[in-house]
Amino acid sequence: MEEKKEFSINLKPEIATGKYSNLALITHSRNEFILDFAAMLPGIPQPEVVSRLIMNPEHAKRLLLALQDNIAKYESQFSTISLSDNQPQQGFPIGGNGTRS
């Protein structure tokens, strides 16, 4: 049986407020995944990146599994999350499934 490790994190107030994002662009190279979170808002001609995360492939996969687990828990508690038909099938308008050099 795997033992769960407990730890605490330090969440600074300026980070705790979070950033709003309704657009994510994901690219990858052999060694890392780059996730750019942006906000596309009315009256602003171009989406602005509000945060960038860079992680290795193993951590990117762990993030995927953690999101799948949390979405399943959310849907069992509240209801199924439905995706609107006017969004691209890739997601949220998530794009950029290409590679970087």
Tab-separated table of C-alpha atoms in Angstrom:
chain	number	residue	atom	x	y	z
A	1	MET	CA	0.000	0.000	0.000
A	2	GLU	CA	1.373	3.398	-0.981
A	3	GLU	CA	1.823	5.827	1.888
A	4	LYS	CA	0.352	9.300	1.299
A	5	LYS	CA	2.767	12.114	1.945
A	6	GLU	CA	1.359	15.233	3.548
A	7	PHE	CA	2.820	18.653	3.040
A	8	SER	CA	1.810	22.261	3.347
A	9	ILE	CA	2.240	25.017	0.813
A	10	ASN	CA	2.818	28.721	1.180
A	11	LEU	CA	0.174	30.696	-0.734
A	12	LYS	CA	1.112	34.357	-1.007
A	13	PRO	CA	-1.829	36.821	-0.950
A	14	GLU	CA	-1.006	38.205	-4.402
A	15	ILE	CA	-1.185	34.684	-5.814
A	16	ALA	CA	-4.250	33.632	-3.786
A	17	THR	CA	-6.532	35.985	-5.721
A	18	GLY	CA	-5.867	33.999	-8.885
A	19	LYS	CA	-6.075	34.994	-12.546
A	20	TYR	CA	-9.093	34.651	-14.834
A	21	SER	CA	-8.542	32.617	-17.988
A	22	ASN	CA	-10.965	31.482	-20.674
A	23	LEU	CA	-8.325	30.487	-23.211
A	24	ALA	CA	-5.403	28.084	-22.939
A	25	LEU	CA	-2.702	27.364	-25.473
A	26	ILE	CA	-0.615	24.243	-25.007
A	27	THR	CA	2.638	23.494	-26.773
A	28	HIS	CA	5.359	20.972	-26.092
A	29	SER	CA	8.897	19.997	-26.885
A	30	ARG	CA	10.619	16.736	-26.066
A	31	ASN	CA	11.371	17.910	-22.531
A	32	GLU	CA	8.551	20.207	-21.464
A	33	PHE	CA	4.936	21.213	-21.817
A	34	ILE	CA	4.135	24.928	-21.933
A	35	LEU	CA	0.654	26.013	-20.845
A	36	ASP	CA	-0.241	29.627	-21.603
A	37	PHE	CA	-3.428	30.800	-19.905
A	38	ALA	CA	-5.005	33.898	-21.437
A	39	ALA	CA	-8.094	36.040	-21.067
A	40	MET	CA	-10.154	36.847	-24.159
A	41	LEU	CA	-12.487	39.671	-23.153
A	42	PRO	CA	-14.936	41.953	-25.019
A	43	GLY	CA	-13.391	45.241	-26.070
A	44	ILE	CA	-9.861	43.873	-25.962
A	45	PRO	CA	-8.668	43.128	-29.502
A	46	GLN	CA	-6.115	40.444	-28.605
A	47	PRO	CA	-6.113	37.860	-25.798
A	48	GLU	CA	-3.533	38.599	-23.109
A	49	VAL	CA	-1.522	35.830	-21.486
A	50	VAL	CA	-2.101	36.056	-17.736
A	51	SER	CA	0.038	33.097	-16.683
A	52	ARG	CA	2.483	30.596	-18.154
A	53	LEU	CA	3.282	27.194	-16.656
A	54	ILE	CA	6.203	25.093	-17.815
A	55	MET	CA	6.430	21.484	-16.679
A	56	ASN	CA	8.104	18.253	-17.628
A	57	PRO	CA	6.072	15.545	-19.408
A	58	GLU	CA	5.618	13.420	-16.251
A	59	HIS	CA	4.147	16.354	-14.314
A	60	ALA	CA	1.944	17.282	-17.288
A	61	LYS	CA	0.482	13.765	-17.240
A	62	ARG	CA	-0.018	13.945	-13.461
A	63	LEU	CA	-1.886	17.233	-14.004
A	64	LEU	CA	-4.094	15.548	-16.621
A	65	LEU	CA	-4.920	12.682	-14.232
A	66	ALA	CA	-5.602	15.079	-11.340
A	67	LEU	CA	-7.956	17.155	-13.536
A	68	GLN	CA	-9.788	14.008	-14.689
A	69	ASP	CA	-10.196	12.888	-11.075
A	70	ASN	CA	-11.429	16.303	-9.927
A	71	ILE	CA	-13.857	16.668	-12.830
A	72	ALA	CA	-15.323	13.228	-12.041
A	73	LYS	CA	-15.753	14.228	-8.379
A	74	TYR	CA	-17.311	17.571	-9.372
A	75	GLU	CA	-19.777	15.899	-11.754
A	76	SER	CA	-20.787	13.293	-9.174
A	77	GLN	CA	-21.465	16.054	-6.637
A	78	PHE	CA	-23.083	18.671	-8.861
A	79	SER	CA	-23.927	17.549	-12.403
A	80	THR	CA	-22.370	16.706	-15.723
A	81	ILE	CA	-20.419	19.559	-17.248
A	82	SER	CA	-21.784	20.110	-20.729
A	83	LEU	CA	-19.716	21.731	-23.446
A	84	SER	CA	-21.403	24.260	-25.712
A	85	ASP	CA	-21.596	23.367	-29.387
A	86	ASN	CA	-20.021	26.647	-30.495
A	87	GLN	CA	-16.619	25.841	-28.975
A	88	PRO	CA	-13.914	23.889	-30.824
A	89	GLN	CA	-13.810	20.177	-29.981
A	90	GLN	CA	-10.244	20.535	-28.683
A	91	GLY	CA	-11.643	22.184	-25.613
A	92	PHE	CA	-11.598	25.472	-24.012
A	93	PRO	CA	-10.660	27.032	-26.790
A	94	ILE	CA	-7.526	25.062	-26.059
A	95	GLY	CA	-5.224	24.872	-29.011
A	96	GLY	CA	-1.591	24.728	-29.937
A	97	ASN	CA	-1.176	20.979	-29.956
A	98	GLY	CA	1.953	21.389	-32.059
A	99	THR	CA	5.522	21.137	-30.982
A	100	ARG	CA	8.214	23.697	-30.329
A	101	SER	CA	11.830	23.338	-31.179
